[in-house]
GROMACS .gro file of C-alpha atoms in nm:
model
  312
    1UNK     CA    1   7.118   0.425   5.846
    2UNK     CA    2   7.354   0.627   5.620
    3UNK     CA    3   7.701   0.462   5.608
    4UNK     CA    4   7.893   0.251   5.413
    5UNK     CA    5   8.155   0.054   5.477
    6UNK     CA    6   8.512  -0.049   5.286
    7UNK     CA    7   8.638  -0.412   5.376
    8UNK     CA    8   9.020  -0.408   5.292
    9UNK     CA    9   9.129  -0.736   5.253
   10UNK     CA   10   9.499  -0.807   5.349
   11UNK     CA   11   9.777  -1.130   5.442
   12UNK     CA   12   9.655  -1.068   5.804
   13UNK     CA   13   9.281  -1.078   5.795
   14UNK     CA   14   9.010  -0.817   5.757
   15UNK     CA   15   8.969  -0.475   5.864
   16UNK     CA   16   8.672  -0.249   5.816
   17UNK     CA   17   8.752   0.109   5.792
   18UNK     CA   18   8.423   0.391   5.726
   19UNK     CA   19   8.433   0.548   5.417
   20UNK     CA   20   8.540   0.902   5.428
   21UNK     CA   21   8.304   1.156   5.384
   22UNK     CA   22   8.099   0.968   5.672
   23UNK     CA   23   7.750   1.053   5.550
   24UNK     CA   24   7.640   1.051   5.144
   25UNK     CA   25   7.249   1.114   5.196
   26UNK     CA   26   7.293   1.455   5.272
   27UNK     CA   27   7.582   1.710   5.230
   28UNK     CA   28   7.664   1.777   5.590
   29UNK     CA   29   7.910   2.070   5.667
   30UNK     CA   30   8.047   2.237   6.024
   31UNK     CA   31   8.105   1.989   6.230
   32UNK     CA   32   8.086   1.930   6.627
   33UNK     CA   33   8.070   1.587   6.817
   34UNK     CA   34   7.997   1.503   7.186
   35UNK     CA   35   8.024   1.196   7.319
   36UNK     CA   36   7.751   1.081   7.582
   37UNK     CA   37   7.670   0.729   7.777
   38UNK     CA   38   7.902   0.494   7.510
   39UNK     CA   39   7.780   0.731   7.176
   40UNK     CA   40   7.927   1.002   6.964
   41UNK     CA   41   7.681   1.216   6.848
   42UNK     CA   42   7.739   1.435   6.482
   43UNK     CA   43   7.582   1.764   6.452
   44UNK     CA   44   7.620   1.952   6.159
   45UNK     CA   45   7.512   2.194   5.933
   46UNK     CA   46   7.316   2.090   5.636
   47UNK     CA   47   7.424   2.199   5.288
   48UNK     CA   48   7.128   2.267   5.056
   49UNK     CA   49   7.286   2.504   4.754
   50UNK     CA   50   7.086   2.350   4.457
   51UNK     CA   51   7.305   2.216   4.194
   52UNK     CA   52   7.492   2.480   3.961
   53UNK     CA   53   7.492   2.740   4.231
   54UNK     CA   54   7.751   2.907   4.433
   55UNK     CA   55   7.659   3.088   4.792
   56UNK     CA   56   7.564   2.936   5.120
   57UNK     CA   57   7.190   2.788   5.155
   58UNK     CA   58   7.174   2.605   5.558
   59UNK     CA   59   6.843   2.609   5.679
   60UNK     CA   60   6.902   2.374   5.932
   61UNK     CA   61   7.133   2.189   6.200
   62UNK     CA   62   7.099   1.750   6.161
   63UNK     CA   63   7.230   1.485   6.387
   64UNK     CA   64   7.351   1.165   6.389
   65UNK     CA   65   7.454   0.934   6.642
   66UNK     CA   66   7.740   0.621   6.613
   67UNK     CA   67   7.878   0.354   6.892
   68UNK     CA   68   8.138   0.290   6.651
   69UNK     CA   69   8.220   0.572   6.443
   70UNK     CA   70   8.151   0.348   6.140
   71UNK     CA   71   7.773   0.309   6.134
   72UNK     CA   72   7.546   0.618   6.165
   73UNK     CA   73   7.238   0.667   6.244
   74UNK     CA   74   7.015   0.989   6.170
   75UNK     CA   75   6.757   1.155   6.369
   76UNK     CA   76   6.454   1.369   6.347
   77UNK     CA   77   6.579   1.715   6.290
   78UNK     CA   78   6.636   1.848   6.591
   79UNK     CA   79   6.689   2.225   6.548
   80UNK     CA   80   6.652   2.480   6.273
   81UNK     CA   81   6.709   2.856   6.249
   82UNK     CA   82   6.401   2.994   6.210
   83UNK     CA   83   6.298   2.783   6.569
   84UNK     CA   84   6.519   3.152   6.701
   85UNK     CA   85   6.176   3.390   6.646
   86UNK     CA   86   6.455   3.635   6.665
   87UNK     CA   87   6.650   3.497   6.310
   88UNK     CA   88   6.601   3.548   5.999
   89UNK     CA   89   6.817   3.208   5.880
   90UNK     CA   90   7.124   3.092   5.790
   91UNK     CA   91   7.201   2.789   6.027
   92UNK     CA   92   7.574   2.823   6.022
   93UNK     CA   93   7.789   2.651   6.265
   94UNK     CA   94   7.736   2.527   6.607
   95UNK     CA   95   7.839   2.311   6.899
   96UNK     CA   96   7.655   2.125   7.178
   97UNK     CA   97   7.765   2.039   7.514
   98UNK     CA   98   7.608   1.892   7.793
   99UNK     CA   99   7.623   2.041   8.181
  100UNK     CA  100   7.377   1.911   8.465
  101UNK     CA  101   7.175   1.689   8.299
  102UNK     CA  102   7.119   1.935   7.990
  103UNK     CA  103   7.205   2.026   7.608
  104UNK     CA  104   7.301   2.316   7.509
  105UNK     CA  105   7.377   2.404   7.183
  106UNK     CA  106   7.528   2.721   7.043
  107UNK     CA  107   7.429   2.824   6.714
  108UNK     CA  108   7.532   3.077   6.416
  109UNK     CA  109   7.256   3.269   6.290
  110UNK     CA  110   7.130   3.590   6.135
  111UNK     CA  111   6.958   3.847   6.314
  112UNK     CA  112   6.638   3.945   6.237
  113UNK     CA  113   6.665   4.320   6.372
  114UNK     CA  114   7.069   4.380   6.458
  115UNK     CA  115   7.258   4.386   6.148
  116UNK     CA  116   7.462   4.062   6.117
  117UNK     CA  117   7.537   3.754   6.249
  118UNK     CA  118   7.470   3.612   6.561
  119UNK     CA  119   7.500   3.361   6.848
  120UNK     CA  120   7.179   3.197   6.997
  121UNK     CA  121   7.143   2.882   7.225
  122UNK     CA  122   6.880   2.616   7.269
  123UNK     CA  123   6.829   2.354   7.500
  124UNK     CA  124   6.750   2.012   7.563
  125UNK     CA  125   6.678   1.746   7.800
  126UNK     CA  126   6.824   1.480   7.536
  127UNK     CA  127   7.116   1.501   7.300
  128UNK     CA  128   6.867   1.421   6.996
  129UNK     CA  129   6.664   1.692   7.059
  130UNK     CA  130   6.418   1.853   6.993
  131UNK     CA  131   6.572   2.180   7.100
  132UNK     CA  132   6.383   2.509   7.209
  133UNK     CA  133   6.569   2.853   7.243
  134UNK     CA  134   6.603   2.905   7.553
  135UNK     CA  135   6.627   3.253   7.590
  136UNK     CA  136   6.409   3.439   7.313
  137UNK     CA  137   6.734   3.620   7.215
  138UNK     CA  138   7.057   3.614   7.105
  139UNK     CA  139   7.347   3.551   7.345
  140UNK     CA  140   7.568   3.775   7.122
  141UNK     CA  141   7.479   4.054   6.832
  142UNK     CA  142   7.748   4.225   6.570
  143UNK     CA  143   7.668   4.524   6.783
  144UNK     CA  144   7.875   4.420   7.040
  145UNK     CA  145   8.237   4.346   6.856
  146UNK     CA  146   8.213   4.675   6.679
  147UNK     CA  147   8.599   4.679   6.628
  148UNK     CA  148   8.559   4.505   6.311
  149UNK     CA  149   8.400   4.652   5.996
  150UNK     CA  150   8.252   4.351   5.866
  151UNK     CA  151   7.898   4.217   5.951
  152UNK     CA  152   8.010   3.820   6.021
  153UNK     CA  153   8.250   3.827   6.264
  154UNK     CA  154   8.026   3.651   6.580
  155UNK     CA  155   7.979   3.264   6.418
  156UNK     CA  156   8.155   2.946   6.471
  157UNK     CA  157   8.054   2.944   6.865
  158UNK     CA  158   8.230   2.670   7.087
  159UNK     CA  159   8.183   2.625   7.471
  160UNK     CA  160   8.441   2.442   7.715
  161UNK     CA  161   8.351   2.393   8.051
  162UNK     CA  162   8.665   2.367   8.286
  163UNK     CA  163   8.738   2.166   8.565
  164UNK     CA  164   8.628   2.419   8.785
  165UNK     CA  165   8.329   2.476   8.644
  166UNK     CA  166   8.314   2.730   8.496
  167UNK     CA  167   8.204   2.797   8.128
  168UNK     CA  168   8.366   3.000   7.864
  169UNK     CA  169   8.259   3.031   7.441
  170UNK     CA  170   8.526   3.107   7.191
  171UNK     CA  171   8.387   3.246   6.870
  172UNK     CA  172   8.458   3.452   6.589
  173UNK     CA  173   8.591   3.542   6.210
  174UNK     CA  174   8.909   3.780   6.157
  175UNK     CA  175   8.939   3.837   6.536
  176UNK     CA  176   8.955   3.543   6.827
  177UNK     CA  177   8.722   3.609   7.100
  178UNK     CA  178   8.616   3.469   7.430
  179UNK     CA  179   8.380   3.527   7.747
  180UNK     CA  180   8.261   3.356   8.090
  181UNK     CA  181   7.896   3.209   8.077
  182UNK     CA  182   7.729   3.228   8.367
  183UNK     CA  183   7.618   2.873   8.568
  184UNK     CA  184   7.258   2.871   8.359
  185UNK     CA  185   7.500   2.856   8.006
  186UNK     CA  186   7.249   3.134   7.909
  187UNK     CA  187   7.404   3.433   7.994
  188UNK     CA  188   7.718   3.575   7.998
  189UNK     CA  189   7.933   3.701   8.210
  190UNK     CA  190   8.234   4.014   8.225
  191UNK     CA  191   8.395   4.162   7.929
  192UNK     CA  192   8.423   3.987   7.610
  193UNK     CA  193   8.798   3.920   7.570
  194UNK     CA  194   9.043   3.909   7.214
  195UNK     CA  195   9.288   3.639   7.160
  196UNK     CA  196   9.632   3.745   7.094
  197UNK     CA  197   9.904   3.536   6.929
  198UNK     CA  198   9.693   3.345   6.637
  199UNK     CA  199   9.872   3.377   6.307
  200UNK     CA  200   9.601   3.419   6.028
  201UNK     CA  201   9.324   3.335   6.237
  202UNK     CA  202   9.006   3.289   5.984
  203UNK     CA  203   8.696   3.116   6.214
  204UNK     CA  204   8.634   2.827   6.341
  205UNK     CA  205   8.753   2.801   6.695
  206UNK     CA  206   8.801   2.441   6.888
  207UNK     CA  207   8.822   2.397   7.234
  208UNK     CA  208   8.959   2.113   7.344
  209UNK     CA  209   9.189   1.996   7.677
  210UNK     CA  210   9.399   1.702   7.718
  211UNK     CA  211   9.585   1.627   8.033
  212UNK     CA  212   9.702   2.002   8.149
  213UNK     CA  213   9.742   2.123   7.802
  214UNK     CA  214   9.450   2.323   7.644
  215UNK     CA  215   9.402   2.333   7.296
  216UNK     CA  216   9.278   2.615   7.075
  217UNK     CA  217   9.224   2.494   6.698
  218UNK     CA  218   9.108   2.724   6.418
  219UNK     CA  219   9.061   2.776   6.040
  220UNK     CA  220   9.363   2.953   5.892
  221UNK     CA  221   9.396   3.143   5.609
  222UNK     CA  222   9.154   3.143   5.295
  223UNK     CA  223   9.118   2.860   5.175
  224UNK     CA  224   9.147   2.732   5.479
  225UNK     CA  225   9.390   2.519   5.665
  226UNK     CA  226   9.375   2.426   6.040
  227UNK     CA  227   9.636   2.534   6.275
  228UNK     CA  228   9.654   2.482   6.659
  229UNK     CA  229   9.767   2.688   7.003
  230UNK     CA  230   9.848   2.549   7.324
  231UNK     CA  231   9.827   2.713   7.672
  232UNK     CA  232   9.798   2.582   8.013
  233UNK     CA  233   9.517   2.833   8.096
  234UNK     CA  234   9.201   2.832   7.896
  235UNK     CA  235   9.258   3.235   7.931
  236UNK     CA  236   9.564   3.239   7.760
  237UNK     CA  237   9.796   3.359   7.686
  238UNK     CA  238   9.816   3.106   7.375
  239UNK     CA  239  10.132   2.950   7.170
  240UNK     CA  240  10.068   2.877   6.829
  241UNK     CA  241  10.229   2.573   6.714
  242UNK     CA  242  10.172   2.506   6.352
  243UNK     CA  243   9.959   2.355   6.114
  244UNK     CA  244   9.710   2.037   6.196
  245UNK     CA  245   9.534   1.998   5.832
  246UNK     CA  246   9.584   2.131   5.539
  247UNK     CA  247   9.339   2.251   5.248
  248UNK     CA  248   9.070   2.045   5.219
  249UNK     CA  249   9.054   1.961   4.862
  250UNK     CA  250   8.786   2.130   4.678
  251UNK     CA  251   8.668   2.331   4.945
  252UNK     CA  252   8.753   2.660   5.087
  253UNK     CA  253   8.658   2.588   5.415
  254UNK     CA  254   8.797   2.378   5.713
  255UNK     CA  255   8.595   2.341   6.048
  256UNK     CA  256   8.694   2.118   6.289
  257UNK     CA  257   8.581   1.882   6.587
  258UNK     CA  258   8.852   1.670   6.834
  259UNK     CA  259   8.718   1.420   7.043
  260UNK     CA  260   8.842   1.160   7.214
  261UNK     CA  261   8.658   0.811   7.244
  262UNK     CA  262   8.686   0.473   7.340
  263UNK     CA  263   9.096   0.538   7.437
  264UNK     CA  264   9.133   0.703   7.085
  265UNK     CA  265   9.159   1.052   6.954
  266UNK     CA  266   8.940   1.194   6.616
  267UNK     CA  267   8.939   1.478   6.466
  268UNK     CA  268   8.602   1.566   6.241
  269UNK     CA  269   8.630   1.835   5.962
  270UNK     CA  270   8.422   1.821   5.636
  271UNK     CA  271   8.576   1.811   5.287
  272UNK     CA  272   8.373   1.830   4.963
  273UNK     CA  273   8.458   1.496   4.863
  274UNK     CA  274   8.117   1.387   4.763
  275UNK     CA  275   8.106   1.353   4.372
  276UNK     CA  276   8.046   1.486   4.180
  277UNK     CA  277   7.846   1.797   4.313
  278UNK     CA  278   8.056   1.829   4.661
  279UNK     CA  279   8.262   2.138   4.675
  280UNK     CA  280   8.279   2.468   4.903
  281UNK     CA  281   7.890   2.470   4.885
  282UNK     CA  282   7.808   2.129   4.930
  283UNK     CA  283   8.005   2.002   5.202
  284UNK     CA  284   8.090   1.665   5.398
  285UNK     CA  285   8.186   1.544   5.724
  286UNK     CA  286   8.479   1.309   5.760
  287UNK     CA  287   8.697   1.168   6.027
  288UNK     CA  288   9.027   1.021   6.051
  289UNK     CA  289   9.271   0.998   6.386
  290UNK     CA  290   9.448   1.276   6.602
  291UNK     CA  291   9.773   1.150   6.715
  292UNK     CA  292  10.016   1.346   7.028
  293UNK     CA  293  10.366   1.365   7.016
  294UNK     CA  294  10.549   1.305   7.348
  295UNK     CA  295  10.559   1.650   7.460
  296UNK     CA  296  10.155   1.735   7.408
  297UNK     CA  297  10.174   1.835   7.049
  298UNK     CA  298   9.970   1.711   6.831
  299UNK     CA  299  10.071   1.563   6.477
  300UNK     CA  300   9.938   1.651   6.161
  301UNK     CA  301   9.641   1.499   6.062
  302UNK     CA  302   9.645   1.250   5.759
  303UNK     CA  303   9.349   1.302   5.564
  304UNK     CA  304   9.215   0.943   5.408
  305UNK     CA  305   8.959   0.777   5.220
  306UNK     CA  306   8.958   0.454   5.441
  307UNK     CA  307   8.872   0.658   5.713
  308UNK     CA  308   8.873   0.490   6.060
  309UNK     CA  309   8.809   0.158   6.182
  310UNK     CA  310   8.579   0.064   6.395
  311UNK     CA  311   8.596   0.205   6.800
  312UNK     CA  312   8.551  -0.093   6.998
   0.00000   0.00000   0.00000
């Protein structure tokens, strides 16, 4: 169990709040969250730059599950990049989401063979894994977004499946995409499409949908901040409309998860707020609440140490 907790003690009682970042064992990084049958579960990168150095070392994705939010539990590891025969590493960030009984989770890797990064998926019949790949090769290659000169422009993968069923994944760094997944979430489907209308869009997509709004989030900017667009089609076209969080202290990146749970909304990013060795490299998940305006917006996150209470 990897959580502590803060009890605040005030005039009017009690109130336990989790400790932002969520997990201290292990610098976690790259956050997505799913909630299934009364849980949340975490998956995240894992951060393993040794101490004194300065580049990227993920070898592997962890998860954690909660009731609360508050207390975590970890289990086995269920997925790491060189279970892709087709990788060579770098277990960058990824999403799961669940359709007909099934995981699936959409990963960031690099390619063995292709030049660059790219997007596998593996599957499970449980949301704690273990996960196999599913299709002994990658769902999208650097080949195929040749538009852009650099070689890591297909990571930060995230799937919504609509209310009518059908699938789409959002990915990508300088340059928004998206594309239809066929039924079997293995394959995909059409044209890959570019999203227009996304001021400084870094990485990171979010894919979220609240009532008849849809909600694209993303990194913005370098160091990154996150900003937000609204449409009422998951196709677009998309309004920006501002900032959500800003910089996220010491570290240059900002990805985000938005769930909601237990009549509440969350959002999940990762700070390095772990001292005294957190920092861009050595990253950690935190959460604190997403609040709406009247009119579907959302408000800017407040970024805390308390955290949030417990979801009851």
């Amino acid at each position: 169990m990897f959580r502590f907790i803060l009890l605040i003690t005030a005039a009017y009682g009690s109130l336990l709040f989790a400790d932002n970042p969520i997990i201290t064992e292990k610098y976690t990084a790259d956050p997505s969250a799913l909630v299934h049958d009364g849980k949340v579960y975490l998956y995240a990168g894992h951060d393993e730059c040794p101490s004194g150095e300065h580049r990227y070392v993920l070898n592997e994705w962890l998860c954690f599950s909660s009731d609360d939010l508050v207390n975590w539990k970890e289990h086995p590891v269920p997925l790491k990049a060189n279970d892709f025969d087709w990788a060579r590493g770098d277990a960058w960030a990824s999403e799961v989401v669940q359709r007909d009984g099934k995981f699936y989770w959409y990963v960031t890797v690099s390619h063995k063979k292709i030049h660059g990064k790219a997007i596998g998926v593996a599957v499970s019949d449980k949301p704690t894994g273990p996960f196999k790949d599913t299709r002994g090769s990658a769902l999208i290659t650097n080949d195929m977004t040749t538009d852009i000169k650099i070689s890591w422009d297909d990571i930060d993968p995230t799937v919504f499946v609509d209310d009518s069923g059908q699938a789409y994944m959002y990915w990508g760094n300088t340059k928004c995409r998206w594309i239809k997944l066929k039924d079997n979430m293995i394959e995909t489907e059409g044209k890959i499409h570019t999203v227009e209308g996304l001021p400084h869009f870094t990485e990171a997509p979010w894919i979220h949908k609240r009532g008849e709004w849809y909600y694209l989030s993303y990194a913005y900017q370098f160091p990154e901040k996150t900003a937000y667009a609204m449409s009422k089609s998951i196709e677009g076209p998309w309004e920006y409309k501002g900032i959500l969080n800003e910089l996220a202290g010491n570290c240059n990146t900002n990805h985000q998860a938005i769930i909601s749970f237990k009549g509440k909304d969350y959002f999940f990013y990762h700070t390095g707020g772990i001292p005294t060795n957190g920092g861009s490299f050595r990253r950690s998940v935190c959460i604190d609440y997403l609040n709406y305006n009247p009119d579907g917006t959302m408000k800017r996150v407040r970024m805390t140490t308390e955290g949030v209470e417990p979801a009851k």
